[in-house]
Amino acid sequence: MEFLEIVLMFVKAFAVGGLICMIAQIVINFTDLTAGKILVIFMLAGIALTALGLYQPLVEFAGAGATVPISGFGYLLANGAMRGAQVGLFEALTGSLAAASAGISAAVIFSFIMALIFKSHTKYN
C-alpha cells in the first residue's frame, strides 16, 4: 500500500469513529439516559442498520472506525446471524454467538487477568 492510501484509511476510520463517539457524547450530555441504556441503543442501532443494509457500506468505507465502536458489535452480531440463517434455523440462532465468540472470550480472559493483577474496589472506597 502506498503511504497516502494508508493515511487516508486512518483519516476515514478516525472521522467515522469520532462521529459515532460524538453522537454518543451528545446523547450523554443532553439526556438522562444511563451508560447502559446508551450502549444498548447503539448496539441495536448497529443491528438495525445492518438489517437495512446500511452498515456494511460504512464498514467498507471506514474499516475499524465503524467496527470498533459498540454499534460495530451490533453489526457483528447481526452479520453472524444473517450468515447463519443462510445455512439453517439453528445456525441463525447461534451465528451471532459464533461471530462474536473471539471478542467476548478475549474480554473475559483479559478481565480475569487484570482482576488477578490489580486489587479491585468499589468507586467509593
Backbone as XML, in Angstrom:
<?xml version="1.0"?>
<chain id="A" units="angstrom">
  <residue number="1" name="MET">
    <atom name="N" x="0.841" y="-1.194" z="0.000"/>
    <atom name="CA" x="0.000" y="0.000" z="0.000"/>
    <atom name="C" x="0.876" y="1.244" z="0.000"/>
  </residue>
  <residue number="2" name="GLU">
    <atom name="N" x="0.411" y="2.194" z="-0.664"/>
    <atom name="CA" x="1.119" y="3.458" z="-0.729"/>
    <atom name="C" x="0.860" y="4.257" z="0.559"/>
  </residue>
  <residue number="3" name="PHE">
    <atom name="N" x="1.810" y="5.086" z="0.927"/>
    <atom name="CA" x="1.729" y="5.841" z="2.176"/>
    <atom name="C" x="0.461" y="6.681" z="2.251"/>
  </residue>
  <residue number="4" name="LEU">
    <atom name="N" x="0.107" y="7.373" z="1.160"/>
    <atom name="CA" x="-1.079" y="8.225" z="1.177"/>
    <atom name="C" x="-2.370" y="7.414" z="1.333"/>
  </residue>
  <residue number="5" name="GLU">
    <atom name="N" x="-2.394" y="6.203" z="0.782"/>
    <atom name="CA" x="-3.564" y="5.340" z="0.950"/>
    <atom name="C" x="-3.737" y="4.952" z="2.414"/>
  </residue>
  <residue number="6" name="ILE">
    <atom name="N" x="-2.636" y="4.668" z="3.074"/>
    <atom name="CA" x="-2.674" y="4.303" z="4.491"/>
    <atom name="C" x="-3.144" y="5.488" z="5.332"/>
  </residue>
  <residue number="7" name="VAL">
    <atom name="N" x="-2.625" y="6.667" z="5.047"/>
    <atom name="CA" x="-3.037" y="7.866" z="5.778"/>
    <atom name="C" x="-4.524" y="8.131" z="5.562"/>
  </residue>
  <residue number="8" name="LEU">
    <atom name="N" x="-5.002" y="7.990" z="4.322"/>
    <atom name="CA" x="-6.425" y="8.192" z="4.030"/>
    <atom name="C" x="-7.288" y="7.176" z="4.779"/>
  </residue>
  <residue number="9" name="MET">
    <atom name="N" x="-6.813" y="5.933" z="4.865"/>
    <atom name="CA" x="-7.548" y="4.904" z="5.594"/>
    <atom name="C" x="-7.670" y="5.288" z="7.076"/>
  </residue>
  <residue number="10" name="PHE">
    <atom name="N" x="-6.584" y="5.794" z="7.662"/>
    <atom name="CA" x="-6.614" y="6.237" z="9.055"/>
    <atom name="C" x="-7.549" y="7.433" z="9.244"/>
  </residue>
  <residue number="11" name="VAL">
    <atom name="N" x="-7.519" y="8.362" z="8.324"/>
    <atom name="CA" x="-8.367" y="9.552" z="8.419"/>
    <atom name="C" x="-9.843" y="9.164" z="8.356"/>
  </residue>
  <residue number="12" name="LYS">
    <atom name="N" x="-10.197" y="8.260" z="7.426"/>
    <atom name="CA" x="-11.587" y="7.820" z="7.320"/>
    <atom name="C" x="-12.029" y="7.098" z="8.586"/>
  </residue>
  <residue number="13" name="ALA">
    <atom name="N" x="-11.179" y="6.217" z="9.114"/>
    <atom name="CA" x="-11.530" y="5.490" z="10.340"/>
    <atom name="C" x="-11.694" y="6.450" z="11.508"/>
  </residue>
  <residue number="14" name="PHE">
    <atom name="N" x="-10.796" y="7.409" z="11.627"/>
    <atom name="CA" x="-10.872" y="8.385" z="12.719"/>
    <atom name="C" x="-12.114" y="9.252" z="12.595"/>
  </residue>
  <residue number="15" name="ALA">
    <atom name="N" x="-12.452" y="9.672" z="11.373"/>
    <atom name="CA" x="-13.609" y="10.545" z="11.174"/>
    <atom name="C" x="-14.914" y="9.823" z="11.504"/>
  </residue>
  <residue number="16" name="VAL">
    <atom name="N" x="-15.075" y="8.603" z="11.017"/>
    <atom name="CA" x="-16.323" y="7.871" z="11.266"/>
    <atom name="C" x="-16.413" y="7.447" z="12.730"/>
  </residue>
  <residue number="17" name="GLY">
    <atom name="N" x="-15.330" y="6.897" z="13.278"/>
    <atom name="CA" x="-15.334" y="6.530" z="14.697"/>
    <atom name="C" x="-15.551" y="7.736" z="15.586"/>
  </residue>
  <residue number="18" name="GLY">
    <atom name="N" x="-14.934" y="8.849" z="15.243"/>
    <atom name="CA" x="-15.121" y="10.082" z="16.009"/>
    <atom name="C" x="-16.537" y="10.599" z="15.923"/>
  </residue>
  <residue number="19" name="LEU">
    <atom name="N" x="-17.161" y="10.463" z="14.751"/>
    <atom name="CA" x="-18.552" y="10.889" z="14.591"/>
    <atom name="C" x="-19.489" y="10.038" z="15.456"/>
  </residue>
  <residue number="20" name="ILE">
    <atom name="N" x="-19.254" y="8.735" z="15.483"/>
    <atom name="CA" x="-20.069" y="7.854" z="16.328"/>
    <atom name="C" x="-19.894" y="8.227" z="17.799"/>
  </residue>
  <residue number="21" name="CYS">
    <atom name="N" x="-18.665" y="8.461" z="18.211"/>
    <atom name="CA" x="-18.407" y="8.850" z="19.596"/>
    <atom name="C" x="-18.987" y="10.227" z="19.919"/>
  </residue>
  <residue number="22" name="MET">
    <atom name="N" x="-18.954" y="11.135" z="18.950"/>
    <atom name="CA" x="-19.524" y="12.462" z="19.162"/>
    <atom name="C" x="-21.037" y="12.372" z="19.371"/>
  </residue>
  <residue number="23" name="ILE">
    <atom name="N" x="-21.690" y="11.532" z="18.582"/>
    <atom name="CA" x="-23.132" y="11.341" z="18.757"/>
    <atom name="C" x="-23.413" y="10.789" z="20.154"/>
  </residue>
  <residue number="24" name="ALA">
    <atom name="N" x="-22.616" y="9.822" z="20.592"/>
    <atom name="CA" x="-22.797" y="9.262" z="21.939"/>
    <atom name="C" x="-22.588" y="10.328" z="23.006"/>
  </residue>
  <residue number="25" name="GLN">
    <atom name="N" x="-21.590" y="11.179" z="22.832"/>
    <atom name="CA" x="-21.333" y="12.231" z="23.820"/>
    <atom name="C" x="-22.475" y="13.239" z="23.868"/>
  </residue>
  <residue number="26" name="ILE">
    <atom name="N" x="-23.047" y="13.550" z="22.729"/>
    <atom name="CA" x="-24.200" y="14.454" z="22.698"/>
    <atom name="C" x="-25.379" y="13.829" z="23.432"/>
  </residue>
  <residue number="27" name="VAL">
    <atom name="N" x="-25.603" y="12.534" z="23.224"/>
    <atom name="CA" x="-26.677" y="11.835" z="23.931"/>
    <atom name="C" x="-26.423" y="11.864" z="25.437"/>
  </residue>
  <residue number="28" name="ILE">
    <atom name="N" x="-25.178" y="11.653" z="25.843"/>
    <atom name="CA" x="-24.836" y="11.688" z="27.270"/>
    <atom name="C" x="-25.087" y="13.076" z="27.857"/>
  </residue>
  <residue number="29" name="ASN">
    <atom name="N" x="-24.666" y="14.104" z="27.141"/>
    <atom name="CA" x="-24.766" y="15.471" z="27.657"/>
    <atom name="C" x="-26.192" y="16.005" z="27.724"/>
  </residue>
  <residue number="30" name="PHE">
    <atom name="N" x="-27.039" y="15.612" z="26.781"/>
    <atom name="CA" x="-28.349" y="16.240" z="26.687"/>
    <atom name="C" x="-29.520" y="15.337" z="27.062"/>
  </residue>
  <residue number="31" name="THR">
    <atom name="N" x="-29.250" y="14.152" z="27.580"/>
    <atom name="CA" x="-30.318" y="13.273" z="28.047"/>
    <atom name="C" x="-29.960" y="12.747" z="29.432"/>
  </residue>
  <residue number="32" name="ASP">
    <atom name="N" x="-30.923" y="12.123" z="30.058"/>
    <atom name="CA" x="-30.695" y="11.498" z="31.362"/>
    <atom name="C" x="-30.512" y="9.995" z="31.226"/>
  </residue>
  <residue number="33" name="LEU">
    <atom name="N" x="-30.212" y="9.517" z="30.032"/>
    <atom name="CA" x="-30.020" y="8.088" z="29.822"/>
    <atom name="C" x="-28.758" y="7.610" z="30.536"/>
  </residue>
  <residue number="34" name="THR">
    <atom name="N" x="-28.834" y="6.414" z="31.086"/>
    <atom name="CA" x="-27.656" y="5.832" z="31.730"/>
    <atom name="C" x="-26.717" y="5.268" z="30.668"/>
  </residue>
  <residue number="35" name="ALA">
    <atom name="N" x="-25.489" y="4.989" z="31.076"/>
    <atom name="CA" x="-24.498" y="4.453" z="30.137"/>
    <atom name="C" x="-24.958" y="3.124" z="29.558"/>
  </residue>
  <residue number="36" name="GLY">
    <atom name="N" x="-25.576" y="2.289" z="30.391"/>
    <atom name="CA" x="-26.055" y="1.001" z="29.912"/>
    <atom name="C" x="-27.120" y="1.142" z="28.843"/>
  </residue>
  <residue number="37" name="LYS">
    <atom name="N" x="-28.036" y="2.075" z="29.031"/>
    <atom name="CA" x="-29.085" y="2.294" z="28.037"/>
    <atom name="C" x="-28.500" y="2.821" z="26.733"/>
  </residue>
  <residue number="38" name="ILE">
    <atom name="N" x="-27.515" y="3.685" z="26.829"/>
    <atom name="CA" x="-26.871" y="4.221" z="25.624"/>
    <atom name="C" x="-26.143" y="3.108" z="24.876"/>
  </residue>
  <residue number="39" name="LEU">
    <atom name="N" x="-25.475" y="2.221" z="25.605"/>
    <atom name="CA" x="-24.803" y="1.089" z="24.967"/>
    <atom name="C" x="-25.805" y="0.219" z="24.213"/>
  </residue>
  <residue number="40" name="VAL">
    <atom name="N" x="-26.931" y="-0.067" z="24.842"/>
    <atom name="CA" x="-27.951" y="-0.899" z="24.196"/>
    <atom name="C" x="-28.512" y="-0.199" z="22.965"/>
  </residue>
  <residue number="41" name="ILE">
    <atom name="N" x="-28.765" y="1.091" z="23.054"/>
    <atom name="CA" x="-29.299" y="1.843" z="21.911"/>
    <atom name="C" x="-28.319" y="1.788" z="20.738"/>
  </residue>
  <residue number="42" name="PHE">
    <atom name="N" x="-27.035" y="2.002" z="21.014"/>
    <atom name="CA" x="-26.048" y="1.983" z="19.935"/>
    <atom name="C" x="-25.878" y="0.585" z="19.352"/>
  </residue>
  <residue number="43" name="MET">
    <atom name="N" x="-25.932" y="-0.450" z="20.202"/>
    <atom name="CA" x="-25.823" y="-1.810" z="19.697"/>
    <atom name="C" x="-27.031" y="-2.150" z="18.831"/>
  </residue>
  <residue number="44" name="LEU">
    <atom name="N" x="-28.225" y="-1.786" z="19.292"/>
    <atom name="CA" x="-29.432" y="-2.038" z="18.497"/>
    <atom name="C" x="-29.433" y="-1.226" z="17.207"/>
  </residue>
  <residue number="45" name="ALA">
    <atom name="N" x="-28.863" y="-0.025" z="17.249"/>
    <atom name="CA" x="-28.746" y="0.773" z="16.021"/>
    <atom name="C" x="-27.834" y="0.071" z="15.018"/>
  </residue>
  <residue number="46" name="GLY">
    <atom name="N" x="-26.744" y="-0.517" z="15.506"/>
    <atom name="CA" x="-25.861" y="-1.280" z="14.623"/>
    <atom name="C" x="-26.572" y="-2.468" z="14.005"/>
  </residue>
  <residue number="47" name="ILE">
    <atom name="N" x="-27.395" y="-3.152" z="14.809"/>
    <atom name="CA" x="-28.162" y="-4.291" z="14.293"/>
    <atom name="C" x="-29.178" y="-3.815" z="13.255"/>
  </residue>
  <residue number="48" name="ALA">
    <atom name="N" x="-29.919" y="-2.740" z="13.558"/>
    <atom name="CA" x="-30.934" y="-2.228" z="12.635"/>
    <atom name="C" x="-30.310" y="-1.747" z="11.330"/>
  </residue>
  <residue number="49" name="LEU">
    <atom name="N" x="-29.204" y="-1.027" z="11.425"/>
    <atom name="CA" x="-28.545" y="-0.532" z="10.212"/>
    <atom name="C" x="-27.988" y="-1.676" z="9.376"/>
  </residue>
  <residue number="50" name="THR">
    <atom name="N" x="-27.537" y="-2.746" z="10.032"/>
    <atom name="CA" x="-27.068" y="-3.924" z="9.304"/>
    <atom name="C" x="-28.225" y="-4.615" z="8.609"/>
  </residue>
  <residue number="51" name="ALA">
    <atom name="N" x="-29.343" y="-4.752" z="9.305"/>
    <atom name="CA" x="-30.523" y="-5.393" z="8.714"/>
    <atom name="C" x="-31.036" y="-4.617" z="7.507"/>
  </residue>
  <residue number="52" name="LEU">
    <atom name="N" x="-30.896" y="-3.306" z="7.540"/>
    <atom name="CA" x="-31.340" y="-2.467" z="6.420"/>
    <atom name="C" x="-30.291" y="-2.374" z="5.305"/>
  </residue>
  <residue number="53" name="GLY">
    <atom name="N" x="-29.114" y="-2.961" z="5.539"/>
    <atom name="CA" x="-28.054" y="-2.935" z="4.537"/>
    <atom name="C" x="-27.269" y="-1.640" z="4.514"/>
  </residue>
  <residue number="54" name="LEU">
    <atom name="N" x="-27.357" y="-0.838" z="5.572"/>
    <atom name="CA" x="-26.682" y="0.459" z="5.594"/>
    <atom name="C" x="-25.336" y="0.434" z="6.314"/>
  </residue>
  <residue number="55" name="TYR">
    <atom name="N" x="-25.105" y="-0.553" z="7.183"/>
    <atom name="CA" x="-23.876" y="-0.543" z="7.970"/>
    <atom name="C" x="-22.701" y="-1.140" z="7.199"/>
  </residue>
  <residue number="56" name="GLN">
    <atom name="N" x="-22.953" y="-2.114" z="6.318"/>
    <atom name="CA" x="-21.870" y="-2.734" z="5.549"/>
    <atom name="C" x="-21.119" y="-1.711" z="4.684"/>
  </residue>
  <residue number="57" name="PRO">
    <atom name="N" x="-21.799" y="-0.807" z="3.967"/>
    <atom name="CA" x="-21.046" y="0.207" z="3.221"/>
    <atom name="C" x="-20.211" y="1.107" z="4.135"/>
  </residue>
  <residue number="58" name="LEU">
    <atom name="N" x="-20.710" y="1.378" z="5.339"/>
    <atom name="CA" x="-19.947" y="2.177" z="6.296"/>
    <atom name="C" x="-18.694" y="1.435" z="6.740"/>
  </residue>
  <residue number="59" name="VAL">
    <atom name="N" x="-18.813" y="0.127" z="6.961"/>
    <atom name="CA" x="-17.651" y="-0.698" z="7.333"/>
    <atom name="C" x="-16.641" y="-0.734" z="6.192"/>
  </residue>
  <residue number="60" name="GLU">
    <atom name="N" x="-17.122" y="-0.870" z="4.976"/>
    <atom name="CA" x="-16.219" y="-0.891" z="3.822"/>
    <atom name="C" x="-15.515" y="0.446" z="3.644"/>
  </residue>
  <residue number="61" name="PHE">
    <atom name="N" x="-16.191" y="1.533" z="3.976"/>
    <atom name="CA" x="-15.599" y="2.864" z="3.848"/>
    <atom name="C" x="-14.615" y="3.157" z="4.976"/>
  </residue>
  <residue number="62" name="ALA">
    <atom name="N" x="-15.016" y="2.896" z="6.221"/>
    <atom name="CA" x="-14.241" y="3.352" z="7.377"/>
    <atom name="C" x="-13.460" y="2.256" z="8.083"/>
  </residue>
  <residue number="63" name="GLY">
    <atom name="N" x="-13.709" y="0.994" z="7.787"/>
    <atom name="CA" x="-12.977" y="-0.089" z="8.441"/>
    <atom name="C" x="-13.177" y="-0.079" z="9.949"/>
  </residue>
  <residue number="64" name="ALA">
    <atom name="N" x="-12.078" y="0.013" z="10.683"/>
    <atom name="CA" x="-12.129" y="-0.034" z="12.150"/>
    <atom name="C" x="-12.903" y="1.139" z="12.744"/>
  </residue>
  <residue number="65" name="GLY">
    <atom name="N" x="-13.032" y="2.225" z="12.031"/>
    <atom name="CA" x="-13.817" y="3.350" z="12.528"/>
    <atom name="C" x="-15.283" y="3.005" z="12.698"/>
  </residue>
  <residue number="66" name="ALA">
    <atom name="N" x="-15.743" y="1.988" z="11.968"/>
    <atom name="CA" x="-17.137" y="1.554" z="12.085"/>
    <atom name="C" x="-17.281" y="0.257" z="12.863"/>
  </residue>
  <residue number="67" name="THR">
    <atom name="N" x="-16.230" y="-0.560" z="12.927"/>
    <atom name="CA" x="-16.353" y="-1.851" z="13.607"/>
    <atom name="C" x="-15.947" y="-1.820" z="15.065"/>
  </residue>
  <residue number="68" name="VAL">
    <atom name="N" x="-15.134" y="-0.875" z="15.481"/>
    <atom name="CA" x="-14.665" y="-0.828" z="16.866"/>
    <atom name="C" x="-15.701" y="-0.274" z="17.845"/>
  </residue>
  <residue number="69" name="PRO">
    <atom name="N" x="-16.461" y="0.781" z="17.519"/>
    <atom name="CA" x="-17.471" y="1.264" z="18.475"/>
    <atom name="C" x="-18.531" y="0.200" z="18.758"/>
  </residue>
  <residue number="70" name="ILE">
    <atom name="N" x="-19.342" y="0.412" z="19.775"/>
    <atom name="CA" x="-20.338" y="-0.579" z="20.189"/>
    <atom name="C" x="-21.353" y="-0.853" z="19.094"/>
  </residue>
  <residue number="71" name="SER">
    <atom name="N" x="-21.602" y="0.089" z="18.215"/>
    <atom name="CA" x="-22.502" y="-0.169" z="17.089"/>
    <atom name="C" x="-21.905" y="-1.230" z="16.167"/>
  </residue>
  <residue number="72" name="GLY">
    <atom name="N" x="-20.589" y="-1.311" z="16.134"/>
    <atom name="CA" x="-19.909" y="-2.356" z="15.373"/>
    <atom name="C" x="-20.146" y="-3.736" z="15.960"/>
  </residue>
  <residue number="73" name="PHE">
    <atom name="N" x="-20.349" y="-3.810" z="17.280"/>
    <atom name="CA" x="-20.675" y="-5.084" z="17.912"/>
    <atom name="C" x="-22.066" y="-5.535" z="17.471"/>
  </residue>
  <residue number="74" name="GLY">
    <atom name="N" x="-22.993" y="-4.605" z="17.376"/>
    <atom name="CA" x="-24.320" y="-4.927" z="16.852"/>
    <atom name="C" x="-24.240" y="-5.403" z="15.412"/>
  </residue>
  <residue number="75" name="TYR">
    <atom name="N" x="-23.389" y="-4.754" z="14.623"/>
    <atom name="CA" x="-23.156" y="-5.170" z="13.237"/>
    <atom name="C" x="-22.615" y="-6.592" z="13.207"/>
  </residue>
  <residue number="76" name="LEU">
    <atom name="N" x="-21.669" y="-6.899" z="14.073"/>
    <atom name="CA" x="-21.070" y="-8.223" z="14.124"/>
    <atom name="C" x="-22.106" y="-9.286" z="14.472"/>
  </residue>
  <residue number="77" name="LEU">
    <atom name="N" x="-22.951" y="-9.006" z="15.470"/>
    <atom name="CA" x="-23.991" y="-9.953" z="15.866"/>
    <atom name="C" x="-24.991" y="-10.186" z="14.737"/>
  </residue>
  <residue number="78" name="ALA">
    <atom name="N" x="-25.459" y="-9.108" z="14.130"/>
    <atom name="CA" x="-26.450" y="-9.231" z="13.057"/>
    <atom name="C" x="-25.862" y="-9.923" z="11.839"/>
  </residue>
  <residue number="79" name="ASN">
    <atom name="N" x="-24.633" y="-9.586" z="11.501"/>
    <atom name="CA" x="-23.977" y="-10.187" z="10.351"/>
    <atom name="C" x="-23.808" y="-11.692" z="10.560"/>
  </residue>
  <residue number="80" name="GLY">
    <atom name="N" x="-23.411" y="-12.101" z="11.765"/>
    <atom name="CA" x="-23.265" y="-13.522" z="12.071"/>
    <atom name="C" x="-24.596" y="-14.255" z="11.999"/>
  </residue>
  <residue number="81" name="ALA">
    <atom name="N" x="-25.645" y="-13.637" z="12.503"/>
    <atom name="CA" x="-26.973" y="-14.263" z="12.455"/>
    <atom name="C" x="-27.464" y="-14.383" z="11.013"/>
  </residue>
  <residue number="82" name="MET">
    <atom name="N" x="-27.210" y="-13.377" z="10.193"/>
    <atom name="CA" x="-27.668" y="-13.426" z="8.806"/>
    <atom name="C" x="-26.896" y="-14.487" z="8.019"/>
  </residue>
  <residue number="83" name="ARG">
    <atom name="N" x="-25.584" y="-14.604" z="8.267"/>
    <atom name="CA" x="-24.813" y="-15.656" z="7.609"/>
    <atom name="C" x="-25.281" y="-17.035" z="8.067"/>
  </residue>
  <residue number="84" name="GLY">
    <atom name="N" x="-25.576" y="-17.164" z="9.366"/>
    <atom name="CA" x="-26.070" y="-18.434" z="9.876"/>
    <atom name="C" x="-27.432" y="-18.787" z="9.318"/>
  </residue>
  <residue number="85" name="ALA">
    <atom name="N" x="-28.273" y="-17.796" z="9.089"/>
    <atom name="CA" x="-29.620" y="-18.035" z="8.566"/>
    <atom name="C" x="-29.588" y="-18.621" z="7.159"/>
  </residue>
  <residue number="86" name="GLN">
    <atom name="N" x="-28.514" y="-18.373" z="6.440"/>
    <atom name="CA" x="-28.381" y="-18.946" z="5.101"/>
    <atom name="C" x="-28.187" y="-20.454" z="5.166"/>
  </residue>
  <residue number="87" name="VAL">
    <atom name="N" x="-27.695" y="-20.960" z="6.316"/>
    <atom name="CA" x="-27.460" y="-22.391" z="6.477"/>
    <atom name="C" x="-28.690" y="-23.087" z="7.058"/>
  </residue>
  <residue number="88" name="GLY">
    <atom name="N" x="-29.296" y="-22.483" z="8.082"/>
    <atom name="CA" x="-30.459" y="-23.103" z="8.700"/>
    <atom name="C" x="-30.934" y="-22.319" z="9.900"/>
  </residue>
  <residue number="89" name="LEU">
    <atom name="N" x="-32.025" y="-22.760" z="10.503"/>
    <atom name="CA" x="-32.630" y="-22.056" z="11.629"/>
    <atom name="C" x="-31.722" y="-22.064" z="12.858"/>
  </residue>
  <residue number="90" name="PHE">
    <atom name="N" x="-31.164" y="-23.224" z="13.199"/>
    <atom name="CA" x="-30.295" y="-23.305" z="14.367"/>
    <atom name="C" x="-29.075" y="-22.404" z="14.208"/>
  </residue>
  <residue number="91" name="GLU">
    <atom name="N" x="-28.498" y="-22.390" z="13.021"/>
    <atom name="CA" x="-27.333" y="-21.544" z="12.760"/>
    <atom name="C" x="-27.688" y="-20.058" z="12.804"/>
  </residue>
  <residue number="92" name="ALA">
    <atom name="N" x="-28.935" y="-19.733" z="12.481"/>
    <atom name="CA" x="-29.382" y="-18.335" z="12.597"/>
    <atom name="C" x="-29.389" y="-17.902" z="14.051"/>
  </residue>
  <residue number="93" name="LEU">
    <atom name="N" x="-29.727" y="-18.831" z="14.939"/>
    <atom name="CA" x="-29.747" y="-18.512" z="16.368"/>
    <atom name="C" x="-28.351" y="-18.481" z="16.976"/>
  </residue>
  <residue number="94" name="THR">
    <atom name="N" x="-27.455" y="-19.312" z="16.464"/>
    <atom name="CA" x="-26.105" y="-19.396" z="17.042"/>
    <atom name="C" x="-25.051" y="-18.636" z="16.243"/>
  </residue>
  <residue number="95" name="GLY">
    <atom name="N" x="-25.407" y="-18.162" z="15.064"/>
    <atom name="CA" x="-24.428" y="-17.489" z="14.208"/>
    <atom name="C" x="-23.848" y="-16.235" z="14.831"/>
  </residue>
  <residue number="96" name="SER">
    <atom name="N" x="-24.673" y="-15.476" z="15.541"/>
    <atom name="CA" x="-24.169" y="-14.249" z="16.164"/>
    <atom name="C" x="-23.191" y="-14.572" z="17.288"/>
  </residue>
  <residue number="97" name="LEU">
    <atom name="N" x="-23.466" y="-15.651" z="18.028"/>
    <atom name="CA" x="-22.540" y="-16.042" z="19.096"/>
    <atom name="C" x="-21.217" y="-16.528" z="18.528"/>
  </residue>
  <residue number="98" name="ALA">
    <atom name="N" x="-21.275" y="-17.277" z="17.447"/>
    <atom name="CA" x="-20.046" y="-17.758" z="16.815"/>
    <atom name="C" x="-19.224" y="-16.594" z="16.274"/>
  </residue>
  <residue number="99" name="ALA">
    <atom name="N" x="-19.894" y="-15.604" z="15.709"/>
    <atom name="CA" x="-19.185" y="-14.459" z="15.135"/>
    <atom name="C" x="-18.510" y="-13.614" z="16.209"/>
  </residue>
  <residue number="100" name="ALA">
    <atom name="N" x="-19.136" y="-13.519" z="17.376"/>
    <atom name="CA" x="-18.609" y="-12.654" z="18.440"/>
    <atom name="C" x="-17.793" y="-13.403" z="19.477"/>
  </residue>
  <residue number="101" name="SER">
    <atom name="N" x="-17.635" y="-14.709" z="19.333"/>
    <atom name="CA" x="-17.008" y="-15.508" z="20.387"/>
    <atom name="C" x="-15.561" y="-15.106" z="20.672"/>
  </residue>
  <residue number="102" name="ALA">
    <atom name="N" x="-14.783" y="-14.766" z="19.665"/>
    <atom name="CA" x="-13.386" y="-14.397" z="19.906"/>
    <atom name="C" x="-13.288" y="-13.125" z="20.736"/>
  </residue>
  <residue number="103" name="GLY">
    <atom name="N" x="-14.079" y="-12.122" z="20.403"/>
    <atom name="CA" x="-14.047" y="-10.865" z="21.152"/>
    <atom name="C" x="-14.549" y="-11.018" z="22.572"/>
  </residue>
  <residue number="104" name="ILE">
    <atom name="N" x="-15.615" y="-11.779" z="22.745"/>
    <atom name="CA" x="-16.150" y="-11.998" z="24.088"/>
    <atom name="C" x="-15.173" y="-12.806" z="24.930"/>
  </residue>
  <residue number="105" name="SER">
    <atom name="N" x="-14.580" y="-13.835" z="24.336"/>
    <atom name="CA" x="-13.592" y="-14.641" z="25.061"/>
    <atom name="C" x="-12.396" y="-13.807" z="25.486"/>
  </residue>
  <residue number="106" name="ALA">
    <atom name="N" x="-11.909" y="-12.963" z="24.581"/>
    <atom name="CA" x="-10.774" y="-12.102" z="24.914"/>
    <atom name="C" x="-11.127" y="-11.154" z="26.054"/>
  </residue>
  <residue number="107" name="ALA">
    <atom name="N" x="-12.325" y="-10.592" z="26.033"/>
    <atom name="CA" x="-12.740" y="-9.680" z="27.100"/>
    <atom name="C" x="-12.792" y="-10.388" z="28.444"/>
  </residue>
  <residue number="108" name="VAL">
    <atom name="N" x="-13.328" y="-11.597" z="28.462"/>
    <atom name="CA" x="-13.413" y="-12.349" z="29.719"/>
    <atom name="C" x="-12.025" y="-12.733" z="30.222"/>
  </residue>
  <residue number="109" name="ILE">
    <atom name="N" x="-11.188" y="-13.232" z="29.332"/>
    <atom name="CA" x="-9.841" y="-13.669" z="29.740"/>
    <atom name="C" x="-9.017" y="-12.498" z="30.235"/>
  </residue>
  <residue number="110" name="PHE">
    <atom name="N" x="-8.980" y="-11.390" z="29.490"/>
    <atom name="CA" x="-8.180" y="-10.242" z="29.914"/>
    <atom name="C" x="-8.730" y="-9.592" z="31.178"/>
  </residue>
  <residue number="111" name="SER">
    <atom name="N" x="-10.057" y="-9.603" z="31.344"/>
    <atom name="CA" x="-10.646" y="-9.080" z="32.584"/>
    <atom name="C" x="-10.221" y="-9.924" z="33.769"/>
  </residue>
  <residue number="112" name="PHE">
    <atom name="N" x="-10.206" y="-11.234" z="33.601"/>
    <atom name="CA" x="-9.775" y="-12.131" z="34.671"/>
    <atom name="C" x="-8.309" y="-11.882" z="35.028"/>
  </residue>
  <residue number="113" name="ILE">
    <atom name="N" x="-7.462" y="-11.737" z="34.020"/>
    <atom name="CA" x="-6.034" y="-11.475" z="34.271"/>
    <atom name="C" x="-5.851" y="-10.151" z="35.008"/>
  </residue>
  <residue number="114" name="MET">
    <atom name="N" x="-6.564" y="-9.120" z="34.594"/>
    <atom name="CA" x="-6.458" y="-7.826" z="35.264"/>
    <atom name="C" x="-6.968" y="-7.905" z="36.702"/>
  </residue>
  <residue number="115" name="ALA">
    <atom name="N" x="-8.003" y="-8.707" z="36.941"/>
    <atom name="CA" x="-8.516" y="-8.880" z="38.299"/>
    <atom name="C" x="-7.500" y="-9.578" z="39.185"/>
  </residue>
  <residue number="116" name="LEU">
    <atom name="N" x="-6.701" y="-10.460" z="38.616"/>
    <atom name="CA" x="-5.658" y="-11.126" z="39.390"/>
    <atom name="C" x="-4.499" y="-10.181" z="39.707"/>
  </residue>
  <residue number="117" name="ILE">
    <atom name="N" x="-4.201" y="-9.289" z="38.774"/>
    <atom name="CA" x="-3.052" y="-8.397" z="38.934"/>
    <atom name="C" x="-3.367" y="-7.220" z="39.854"/>
  </residue>
  <residue number="118" name="PHE">
    <atom name="N" x="-4.526" y="-6.616" z="39.692"/>
    <atom name="CA" x="-4.871" y="-5.407" z="40.427"/>
    <atom name="C" x="-5.903" y="-5.683" z="41.502"/>
  </residue>
  <residue number="119" name="LYS">
    <atom name="N" x="-5.850" y="-4.911" z="42.572"/>
    <atom name="CA" x="-6.825" y="-5.040" z="43.649"/>
    <atom name="C" x="-8.073" y="-4.241" z="43.264"/>
  </residue>
  <residue number="120" name="SER">
    <atom name="N" x="-9.189" y="-4.945" z="43.196"/>
    <atom name="CA" x="-10.427" y="-4.261" z="42.817"/>
    <atom name="C" x="-11.103" y="-3.668" z="44.050"/>
  </residue>
  <residue number="121" name="HIS">
    <atom name="N" x="-11.805" y="-2.594" z="43.851"/>
    <atom name="CA" x="-12.582" y="-1.958" z="44.914"/>
    <atom name="C" x="-13.701" y="-1.151" z="44.272"/>
  </residue>
  <residue number="122" name="THR">
    <atom name="N" x="-14.677" y="-0.791" z="45.063"/>
    <atom name="CA" x="-15.773" y="-0.011" z="44.534"/>
    <atom name="C" x="-15.325" y="1.430" z="44.308"/>
  </residue>
  <residue number="123" name="LYS">
    <atom name="N" x="-16.119" y="2.158" z="43.599"/>
    <atom name="CA" x="-15.788" y="3.540" z="43.258"/>
    <atom name="C" x="-15.631" y="4.427" z="44.493"/>
  </residue>
  <residue number="124" name="TYR">
    <atom name="N" x="-16.332" y="4.091" z="45.561"/>
    <atom name="CA" x="-16.356" y="4.968" z="46.726"/>
    <atom name="C" x="-15.406" y="4.523" z="47.837"/>
  </residue>
  <residue number="125" name="ASN">
    <atom name="N" x="-14.556" y="3.571" z="47.603"/>
    <atom name="CA" x="-13.576" y="3.151" z="48.625"/>
    <atom name="C" x="-12.331" y="3.991" z="48.575"/>
  </residue>
</chain>
